[in-house]
Coordinates of C-alpha atoms in Angstrom, one line a residue:
M1 CA -239.0 16.3 -78.3
T2 CA -239.9 12.8 -78.5
T3 CA -241.9 10.8 -76.0
L4 CA -238.9 8.9 -75.0
S5 CA -237.0 12.0 -74.2
I6 CA -240.0 13.3 -72.1
I7 CA -240.1 10.1 -70.2
Q8 CA -236.4 10.2 -69.5
L9 CA -236.6 13.8 -68.4
G10 CA -239.5 13.0 -66.1
A11 CA -237.6 10.1 -64.6
G12 CA -234.6 12.3 -64.1
L13 CA -236.7 14.9 -62.3
I14 CA -238.3 12.3 -60.1
I15 CA -234.9 10.9 -59.2
A16 CA -233.5 14.3 -58.5
F17 CA -236.6 15.2 -56.4
C18 CA -236.2 11.9 -54.5
A19 CA -232.5 12.5 -54.0
A20 CA -233.2 16.0 -52.7
A21 CA -235.9 14.7 -50.3
L22 CA -233.6 12.0 -49.0
A23 CA -230.9 14.6 -48.5
V24 CA -233.2 16.8 -46.6
G25 CA -234.5 13.9 -44.5
F26 CA -231.0 12.7 -43.6
G27 CA -230.0 16.2 -42.6
L28 CA -233.0 16.6 -40.4
A29 CA -232.5 13.2 -38.8
F30 CA -228.8 13.9 -38.1
F31 CA -229.8 17.2 -36.5
I32 CA -232.4 15.6 -34.3
W33 CA -229.9 12.9 -33.4
Q34 CA -227.3 15.5 -32.4
I35 CA -229.9 17.3 -30.2
A36 CA -230.8 14.0 -28.5
L37 CA -227.1 13.2 -28.0
R38 CA -226.5 16.6 -26.4
N39 CA -229.5 16.1 -24.0
K40 CA -228.3 12.7 -23.0
S41 CA -224.8 14.0 -22.4
R42 CA -226.2 16.7 -20.2
R43 CA -228.3 14.1 -18.2
I44 CA -225.2 11.8 -17.8
I45 CA -223.1 14.8 -16.6
T46 CA -225.9 15.9 -14.2
D47 CA -226.4 12.3 -12.9
A48 CA -222.6 12.0 -12.4
E49 CA -222.4 15.3 -10.6
S50 CA -225.3 14.2 -8.3
E51 CA -223.6 10.9 -7.6
A52 CA -220.3 12.6 -7.0
E53 CA -222.0 14.9 -4.5
V54 CA -223.6 12.0 -2.7
I55 CA -220.3 10.1 -2.6
R56 CA -218.5 13.3 -1.4
K57 CA -221.1 13.7 1.4
E58 CA -220.8 10.0 2.4
K59 CA -217.0 10.2 2.5
I60 CA -217.2 13.3 4.6
L61 CA -219.6 11.5 7.0
Q62 CA -217.3 8.5 7.1
A63 CA -214.3 10.7 7.7
K64 CA -216.1 12.5 10.6
E65 CA -217.1 9.1 12.1
R66 CA -213.6 7.8 11.8
F67 CA -212.3 11.0 13.4
L68 CA -214.7 10.7 16.2
Q69 CA -213.8 7.0 16.7
L70 CA -210.0 7.7 16.7
K71 CA -210.6 10.6 19.1
T72 CA -212.6 8.3 21.4
E73 CA -209.9 5.7 21.4
H74 CA -207.2 8.3 21.9
E75 CA -209.0 9.7 24.9
K76 CA -209.5 6.2 26.2
V77 CA -205.7 5.5 25.9
I78 CA -204.9 8.8 27.5
N79 CA -207.3 8.0 30.4
E80 CA -205.7 4.6 30.9
K81 CA -202.2 6.1 30.9
N82 CA -203.4 8.8 33.3
S83 CA -204.9 6.1 35.5
R84 CA -201.7 4.0 35.5
L85 CA -199.7 7.1 36.2
T86 CA -202.0 7.9 39.1
Q87 CA -201.6 4.4 40.5
S88 CA -197.8 4.6 40.1
E89 CA -197.8 7.8 41.9
N90 CA -199.9 6.3 44.7
R91 CA -197.5 3.3 45.0
I92 CA -194.5 5.6 45.0
K93 CA -196.1 7.7 47.8
Q94 CA -196.9 4.5 49.7
K95 CA -193.4 3.3 49.3
E96 CA -192.0 6.6 50.4
L97 CA -194.3 6.5 53.5
T98 CA -193.2 2.9 54.3
L99 CA -189.5 3.8 53.7
S100 CA -189.7 6.8 56.0
Q101 CA -191.4 4.5 58.6
K102 CA -188.6 2.0 58.3
I103 CA -186.0 4.7 58.5
E104 CA -187.6 6.0 61.7
E105 CA -187.8 2.4 63.1
A106 CA -184.1 1.8 62.2
Q107 CA -183.2 5.1 63.9
R108 CA -185.1 4.1 67.0
R109 CA -183.5 0.6 67.1
K110 CA -180.1 2.3 66.6
N111 CA -180.8 4.5 69.5
E112 CA -181.8 1.5 71.6
A113 CA -178.7 -0.5 70.5
D114 CA -176.5 2.5 71.4
A115 CA -178.2 2.6 74.9
I116 CA -177.7 -1.2 75.3
R117 CA -174.1 -1.0 74.1
E118 CA -173.4 1.7 76.6
N119 CA -175.1 -0.4 79.4
L120 CA -173.0 -3.4 78.4
N121 CA -169.8 -1.4 78.4
N122 CA -170.7 -0.2 81.9
Q123 CA -171.4 -3.8 83.0
L124 CA -168.1 -5.1 81.4
E125 CA -166.2 -2.4 83.3
L126 CA -167.9 -3.5 86.5
L127 CA -167.1 -7.2 85.7
D128 CA -163.5 -6.4 85.0
K129 CA -163.2 -4.7 88.3
K130 CA -164.8 -7.7 90.1
S131 CA -162.5 -10.1 88.2
E132 CA -159.5 -8.2 89.3
E133 CA -160.8 -8.3 92.9
L134 CA -161.4 -12.1 92.7
E135 CA -158.0 -12.7 91.1
K136 CA -156.4 -10.8 93.9
M137 CA -158.4 -12.8 96.5
H138 CA -157.5 -16.1 94.8
R139 CA -153.8 -15.2 94.8
Q140 CA -154.0 -14.4 98.5
Q141 CA -155.8 -17.7 99.3
V142 CA -153.2 -19.7 97.2
E143 CA -150.4 -17.9 99.1
Q144 CA -152.0 -18.8 102.3
L145 CA -152.5 -22.5 101.3
V146 CA -148.9 -22.8 100.1
A147 CA -147.7 -21.3 103.4
V148 CA -149.8 -23.7 105.4
S149 CA -149.2 -27.0 103.3
G150 CA -145.7 -26.3 102.1
L151 CA -146.7 -27.5 98.5
S152 CA -146.9 -25.4 95.4
A153 CA -150.2 -25.3 93.4
E154 CA -148.7 -27.4 90.5
D155 CA -147.5 -30.1 92.9
A156 CA -150.9 -30.3 94.7
K157 CA -152.6 -30.6 91.3
N158 CA -150.3 -33.5 90.2
Q159 CA -150.9 -35.3 93.5
L160 CA -154.6 -35.0 93.1
I161 CA -154.5 -36.3 89.5
E162 CA -152.4 -39.3 90.4
S163 CA -154.7 -40.2 93.3
L164 CA -157.8 -40.0 91.0
K165 CA -156.0 -42.2 88.3
E166 CA -155.3 -44.9 90.9
E167 CA -158.8 -44.8 92.2
A168 CA -160.3 -45.0 88.7
K169 CA -158.0 -47.9 87.7
T170 CA -159.0 -49.9 90.8
G171 CA -162.7 -49.3 90.2
A172 CA -162.4 -50.1 86.5
M173 CA -160.5 -53.4 87.1
S174 CA -163.1 -54.4 89.7
Y175 CA -165.9 -53.6 87.3
I176 CA -164.2 -55.5 84.4
N177 CA -163.7 -58.6 86.5
E178 CA -167.3 -58.6 87.6
I179 CA -168.4 -58.3 83.9
L180 CA -166.1 -61.1 82.8
D181 CA -167.3 -63.4 85.6
E182 CA -170.9 -62.7 84.7
A183 CA -170.2 -63.2 81.0
K184 CA -168.5 -66.6 81.6
M185 CA -171.5 -67.7 83.7
T186 CA -174.2 -66.5 81.1
A187 CA -172.4 -66.8 77.8
N188 CA -173.1 -70.5 77.2
K189 CA -176.6 -70.2 78.5
E190 CA -177.3 -67.2 76.3
A191 CA -175.8 -68.8 73.2
K192 CA -177.9 -71.9 73.7
R193 CA -181.0 -69.8 74.2
I194 CA -180.4 -67.9 70.9
V195 CA -179.8 -71.1 68.9
V196 CA -182.8 -72.9 70.4
Q197 CA -185.0 -69.9 70.0
T198 CA -183.9 -69.4 66.4
I199 CA -184.6 -73.0 65.5
Q200 CA -188.0 -72.9 67.2
R201 CA -189.0 -69.8 65.2
V202 CA -188.3 -71.4 61.8
A203 CA -190.3 -74.4 60.6
T204 CA -189.2 -74.9 56.9
E205 CA -190.5 -77.9 55.0
H206 CA -187.9 -80.2 53.6
A207 CA -188.2 -83.1 51.2
I208 CA -186.0 -86.1 50.3
E209 CA -185.3 -86.2 46.6
N210 CA -185.9 -89.4 44.8
A211 CA -184.3 -90.7 41.6
V212 CA -187.6 -91.8 40.0
T213 CA -190.9 -90.1 39.0
V214 CA -194.1 -92.1 38.5
F215 CA -196.2 -90.8 35.5
H216 CA -199.9 -91.9 35.8
I217 CA -201.9 -92.7 32.7
D218 CA -205.6 -93.3 32.1
S219 CA -205.3 -96.7 30.5
D220 CA -202.7 -99.2 29.6
E221 CA -203.5 -98.7 25.9
I222 CA -201.4 -95.5 26.0
K223 CA -198.3 -97.5 26.8
G224 CA -198.2 -99.0 23.3
R225 CA -198.5 -95.6 21.7
I226 CA -195.7 -94.3 23.9
I227 CA -193.4 -97.3 23.0
G228 CA -194.3 -96.9 19.3
R229 CA -193.6 -99.2 16.4
E230 CA -190.5 -101.2 17.2
G231 CA -189.8 -98.9 20.1
R232 CA -189.0 -95.8 18.1
N233 CA -191.1 -93.4 20.2
I234 CA -189.7 -94.4 23.5
R235 CA -186.1 -94.4 22.1
A236 CA -186.7 -90.9 20.7
L237 CA -188.1 -89.7 24.0
E238 CA -185.2 -91.2 26.0
A239 CA -182.6 -89.6 23.5
A240 CA -184.3 -86.2 23.7
T241 CA -184.7 -86.1 27.5
G242 CA -181.8 -88.3 28.8
V243 CA -184.3 -90.1 31.1
E244 CA -184.9 -93.8 31.2
I245 CA -188.6 -94.6 30.6
I246 CA -189.6 -97.9 32.2
V247 CA -192.8 -99.4 30.8
D248 CA -193.7 -102.6 32.7
D249 CA -196.7 -104.4 34.0
T250 CA -197.5 -101.7 36.6
P251 CA -201.1 -100.8 35.9
E252 CA -201.8 -97.2 34.7
A253 CA -198.2 -96.0 35.5
I254 CA -194.9 -95.4 33.7
V255 CA -191.7 -94.8 35.7
L256 CA -189.3 -92.1 34.7
S257 CA -185.8 -92.7 36.1
A258 CA -182.9 -90.2 36.1
F259 CA -180.6 -88.8 38.8
D260 CA -181.1 -85.2 37.5
P261 CA -184.5 -83.8 38.7
V262 CA -184.5 -81.3 35.9
R263 CA -184.4 -84.0 33.2
R264 CA -187.2 -85.9 35.0
E265 CA -189.4 -82.8 35.2
I266 CA -188.8 -82.1 31.5
A267 CA -189.6 -85.7 30.6
R268 CA -192.8 -85.7 32.8
L269 CA -194.2 -82.5 31.4
A270 CA -193.3 -83.5 27.8
L271 CA -194.9 -86.9 28.2
H272 CA -198.0 -85.3 29.7
Q273 CA -198.4 -83.0 26.7
L274 CA -197.8 -85.8 24.2
V275 CA -200.4 -88.0 25.9
T276 CA -202.9 -85.2 26.1
D277 CA -202.3 -84.2 22.5
G278 CA -202.4 -87.8 21.2
R279 CA -199.8 -87.2 18.4
I280 CA -196.8 -89.3 19.4
H281 CA -194.0 -89.7 16.9
P282 CA -190.3 -88.8 16.9
A283 CA -190.5 -85.4 15.3
R284 CA -193.4 -84.4 17.6
I285 CA -191.5 -85.7 20.6
E286 CA -188.4 -83.6 19.8
E287 CA -190.6 -80.5 19.3
I288 CA -192.5 -81.0 22.6
V289 CA -189.3 -81.7 24.6
E290 CA -187.7 -78.5 23.3
K291 CA -190.7 -76.4 24.2
T292 CA -190.9 -78.0 27.6
R293 CA -187.2 -77.3 28.2
K294 CA -187.9 -73.6 27.6
Q295 CA -190.9 -73.7 29.9
V296 CA -188.8 -75.2 32.7
E297 CA -186.2 -72.5 32.2
E298 CA -188.9 -69.9 32.6
E299 CA -190.2 -71.7 35.7
I300 CA -186.7 -71.6 37.1
L301 CA -186.6 -67.8 36.7
E302 CA -190.0 -67.5 38.2
V303 CA -189.1 -69.6 41.2
G304 CA -185.9 -67.5 41.8
K305 CA -187.9 -64.2 41.6
R306 CA -190.6 -65.6 43.9
T307 CA -188.1 -66.8 46.5
S308 CA -186.2 -63.5 46.6
I309 CA -189.6 -61.6 47.0
D310 CA -190.8 -64.0 49.7
L311 CA -187.6 -63.5 51.7
G312 CA -187.6 -59.8 51.1
I313 CA -184.2 -59.8 49.4
H314 CA -183.9 -57.2 46.6
G315 CA -181.3 -56.0 44.2
L316 CA -180.0 -59.5 43.2
H317 CA -178.3 -59.9 39.8
P318 CA -180.6 -61.7 37.3
E319 CA -178.1 -64.5 36.9
L320 CA -178.1 -65.1 40.7
I321 CA -181.9 -65.2 40.6
R322 CA -181.8 -67.9 37.9
L323 CA -179.3 -69.9 40.0
I324 CA -181.6 -69.6 43.0
G325 CA -184.5 -71.0 40.9
K326 CA -182.3 -73.8 39.7
M327 CA -181.8 -74.9 43.3
K328 CA -185.4 -76.2 43.3
Y329 CA -184.2 -79.1 41.1
R330 CA -181.0 -79.9 43.0
S331 CA -180.5 -81.7 46.2
S332 CA -177.7 -81.8 48.8
Y333 CA -177.3 -85.2 50.5
G334 CA -180.9 -85.9 49.6
Q335 CA -182.1 -82.5 51.0
N336 CA -183.8 -80.1 48.6
L337 CA -181.2 -77.3 48.0
L338 CA -183.7 -74.5 47.7
M339 CA -185.6 -75.4 50.9
H340 CA -182.3 -75.8 52.7
S341 CA -181.1 -72.3 51.5
R342 CA -184.4 -70.7 52.5
E343 CA -184.2 -72.3 55.9
V344 CA -180.6 -71.2 56.4
A345 CA -181.6 -67.6 55.3
N346 CA -184.4 -67.4 57.8
L347 CA -182.2 -68.9 60.6
S348 CA -179.4 -66.5 59.8
A349 CA -181.7 -63.5 59.9
I350 CA -183.2 -64.4 63.2
M351 CA -179.9 -65.2 64.8
A352 CA -178.3 -61.9 63.5
A353 CA -181.3 -60.0 64.9
E354 CA -180.8 -61.7 68.3
L355 CA -177.1 -60.7 68.2
G356 CA -177.8 -57.1 67.2
L357 CA -176.4 -57.5 63.6
N358 CA -177.9 -56.7 60.2
P359 CA -180.6 -59.4 59.6
K360 CA -181.1 -58.5 55.9
L361 CA -177.4 -59.0 55.2
A362 CA -177.4 -62.3 57.1
K363 CA -180.5 -63.5 55.2
R364 CA -178.9 -62.6 51.9
A365 CA -175.7 -64.5 52.7
G366 CA -177.8 -67.5 54.0
L367 CA -179.8 -67.7 50.8
L368 CA -176.7 -67.5 48.5
H369 CA -174.3 -69.7 50.6
D370 CA -174.8 -72.8 48.4
I371 CA -175.0 -71.0 45.1
G372 CA -171.8 -72.8 44.1
K373 CA -173.6 -76.1 43.9
V374 CA -175.8 -75.1 40.9
P375 CA -173.4 -73.7 38.3
D376 CA -174.0 -74.2 34.5
D377 CA -170.6 -75.8 34.2
E378 CA -168.7 -78.1 36.7
P379 CA -165.3 -76.5 37.6
E380 CA -162.9 -78.3 39.8
L381 CA -163.5 -76.0 42.8
P382 CA -165.2 -76.5 46.2
H383 CA -168.7 -75.2 46.0
A384 CA -168.1 -72.6 48.8
I385 CA -165.1 -71.0 46.9
L386 CA -167.0 -71.2 43.6
G387 CA -170.1 -69.5 45.2
M388 CA -167.9 -66.8 46.6
K389 CA -166.3 -66.1 43.2
M390 CA -169.8 -66.0 41.6
A391 CA -171.0 -63.6 44.2
E392 CA -168.0 -61.3 43.7
K393 CA -168.6 -61.5 39.9
F394 CA -172.1 -60.2 40.4
R395 CA -171.0 -57.5 42.8
E396 CA -172.4 -58.7 46.1
K397 CA -171.1 -57.0 49.3
P398 CA -167.8 -58.2 50.7
E399 CA -169.6 -59.4 53.9
V400 CA -171.9 -61.7 51.9
C401 CA -169.0 -63.0 49.7
N402 CA -166.9 -63.8 52.8
A403 CA -169.8 -65.6 54.5
I404 CA -170.4 -67.7 51.3
G405 CA -166.7 -68.7 51.0
A406 CA -166.1 -69.3 54.7
H407 CA -169.1 -71.4 55.6
H408 CA -167.0 -74.6 55.2
D409 CA -163.7 -72.9 56.4
E410 CA -162.2 -72.7 52.9
V411 CA -161.3 -69.1 53.5
E412 CA -160.8 -67.1 56.7
M413 CA -163.8 -65.4 58.3
T414 CA -163.6 -61.6 58.4
T415 CA -167.1 -60.6 59.4
L416 CA -169.6 -61.7 62.1
I417 CA -172.1 -62.7 59.5
A418 CA -169.8 -65.6 58.3
P419 CA -170.0 -67.7 61.6
I420 CA -173.7 -67.2 61.8
V421 CA -174.2 -68.6 58.2
Q422 CA -171.9 -71.5 59.1
V423 CA -173.8 -72.3 62.2
C424 CA -177.2 -72.0 60.6
D425 CA -176.0 -74.3 57.7
A426 CA -175.0 -76.9 60.2
I427 CA -178.4 -76.5 62.1
S428 CA -180.3 -77.0 58.9
G429 CA -178.2 -79.9 57.6
A430 CA -177.8 -81.7 60.9
R431 CA -181.5 -82.1 61.6
P432 CA -182.4 -85.9 61.8
G433 CA -183.5 -87.1 58.4
A434 CA -182.5 -83.9 56.6
R435 CA -179.6 -85.4 54.5
R436 CA -178.4 -88.7 53.1
E437 CA -174.8 -89.2 52.2
V438 CA -175.6 -92.1 49.8
V439 CA -177.7 -90.0 47.5
E440 CA -175.1 -87.3 47.1
S441 CA -172.3 -89.7 46.3
Y442 CA -174.6 -91.5 43.9
I443 CA -175.4 -88.3 42.0
K444 CA -171.8 -87.3 41.9
R445 CA -170.8 -90.7 40.4
L446 CA -173.4 -90.4 37.7
K447 CA -172.3 -86.8 36.8
E448 CA -168.7 -88.0 36.5
L449 CA -169.9 -90.9 34.3
E450 CA -171.6 -88.5 31.9
S451 CA -168.8 -85.9 31.8
L452 CA -166.2 -88.7 31.1
A453 CA -168.0 -89.7 27.9
L454 CA -168.5 -86.1 26.8
Q455 CA -164.7 -85.7 26.5
Y456 CA -164.5 -87.7 23.3
P457 CA -164.8 -85.9 19.9
G458 CA -168.1 -86.4 18.1
V459 CA -170.1 -87.0 21.2
M460 CA -173.2 -84.7 21.4
K461 CA -175.1 -85.9 24.5
T462 CA -174.6 -88.5 27.3
Y463 CA -177.2 -89.8 29.7
A464 CA -176.6 -92.1 32.6
I465 CA -179.7 -94.3 33.1
Q466 CA -180.8 -97.4 35.1
A467 CA -179.2 -96.0 38.3
G468 CA -175.9 -95.7 36.6
R469 CA -175.8 -99.3 35.2
E470 CA -176.1 -98.0 31.6
L471 CA -174.5 -95.0 29.8
R472 CA -176.1 -93.9 26.5
V473 CA -173.9 -91.9 24.2
I474 CA -175.4 -90.0 21.3
V475 CA -172.9 -89.1 18.5
G476 CA -173.2 -87.1 15.3
A477 CA -173.7 -89.2 12.2
E478 CA -171.5 -86.7 10.2
K479 CA -168.6 -86.9 12.7
V480 CA -168.5 -90.6 13.7
T481 CA -168.9 -93.6 11.4
D482 CA -170.4 -97.0 12.4
K483 CA -166.9 -98.6 12.9
E484 CA -165.8 -95.6 14.9
A485 CA -168.9 -95.9 17.1
E486 CA -167.9 -99.4 18.0
G487 CA -164.4 -98.3 18.9
L488 CA -165.8 -95.4 20.9
S489 CA -167.9 -97.7 23.0
L490 CA -164.9 -99.8 23.7
D491 CA -162.7 -96.8 24.6
I492 CA -165.3 -95.4 27.0
A493 CA -165.7 -98.7 28.7
K494 CA -162.0 -99.1 29.2
K495 CA -161.6 -95.5 30.5
I496 CA -164.5 -96.0 33.0
Q497 CA -162.8 -99.2 34.2
D498 CA -159.5 -97.4 34.7
E499 CA -160.7 -94.2 36.3
M500 CA -163.9 -94.9 38.2
T501 CA -165.1 -97.0 41.1
Y502 CA -168.6 -98.4 40.8
P503 CA -170.7 -101.4 41.9
G504 CA -171.6 -104.1 39.3
Q505 CA -171.1 -103.4 35.6
I506 CA -171.9 -100.5 33.3
K507 CA -173.3 -101.0 29.8
I508 CA -172.1 -98.4 27.2
T509 CA -174.5 -97.9 24.3
V510 CA -173.4 -95.6 21.5
I511 CA -176.3 -94.3 19.3
R512 CA -175.7 -93.0 15.8
E513 CA -178.6 -91.7 13.8
T514 CA -178.7 -90.4 10.2
R515 CA -181.5 -88.0 9.4
A516 CA -182.6 -86.6 6.1
V517 CA -184.6 -83.4 6.3
N518 CA -186.3 -81.6 3.4
Y519 CA -189.1 -79.0 3.2
A520 CA -192.2 -79.0 0.9
K521 CA -192.8 -75.5 -0.3

């Protein structure tokens, strides 16, 4: 055997020995691992059994606690039910006791009622016996009277009635004659006393309306600004308000002239705002005048509300309240219409109270009696009839409507309020200095002058100025040409000559303006 073979044999033995050793080591290790795994499994099983036992004991304890809790709650519920049942039994026993007491009381009352009924029956039987005895005695007495007088009972009764009638008629006629004589003697005296006492108890202020208003300014320099360049400002102001503005040498004063107080008030307020603001030009003038006109309308409503509240008159229609406020700017024969109506209302209420009538109804009729003088349009009707129709339209009571329509005898009086309002209207208007016929006819003439020019097509506004000596007519530039404006002026002048009566002469001025308006955006 060669050395190489020996070496190869030794190496094979070594490898075989190593392989055997490795096999033995692996087997031993696997055996040890299996033993450890078994021990671990036993420990896990033991731990799990211990935990399961603990959990079982805990669950048993929880179940016992829950059972005890449910048992306690159940006992509590049973005790409550037993308590309620006990209370119900007590109530039932109490009701039974009360019911038996009531039954006993009813029985006792029934016995008492039976005793009373029996007693009443006995008394009724006794009363019937006595009635029969009285009837028998009455018949005997009547037979005796008939035998003595020779008259039957019916004849005697008729004679007695006739004698009483005659005696009553005689006494009544005598009494009536005495009352009539006394009334004739005291009627005039009493009527005068009521009228005088009514007048004495009312002291209403009254004012005479004028046709001009003086506007005071701080310095005469403002006059030039009001007139404007070539008079454009003053022309724009007159065209917008319908009021003639007189700027003369009177120091620190400008005169506003117009027959319509509303126009004068609008012009005065607008002029005051323009002077205070300092910006006076045609566009600003038109803006201020329009705002002022709205303010005056609001003031009219406020005056109407305040008047109705002051007089204690409620439930008026809003349109009637507005017309009452409009009375402040109207006059009747120079007498302020609102003050006159308030005076008539107070007089009517006092006189109605003196006569035993309804003072509130009389006051309402007195306040509204001249409502037909301030309509928005001018119908051809007497103001009393127009006022009555307006009151009926706004659902006033028939007594009030009749008093309004009858205060100048246009309709027949149907209530006692109507003559009271008529008398009080005469008392208020007949006072010395209360009215002026000239002013009323003057205002009527100026209104007719303006309405006549408004009838022509293309006319937008008309204003009578200078006490009716000039009529300014404003026409639309798109409706009337320059030549037509000249012809319109001539036609209006001719119609005024034919249909109206007036002193002096009237100047007709037709104004036609062309305006171009654009907006910068």
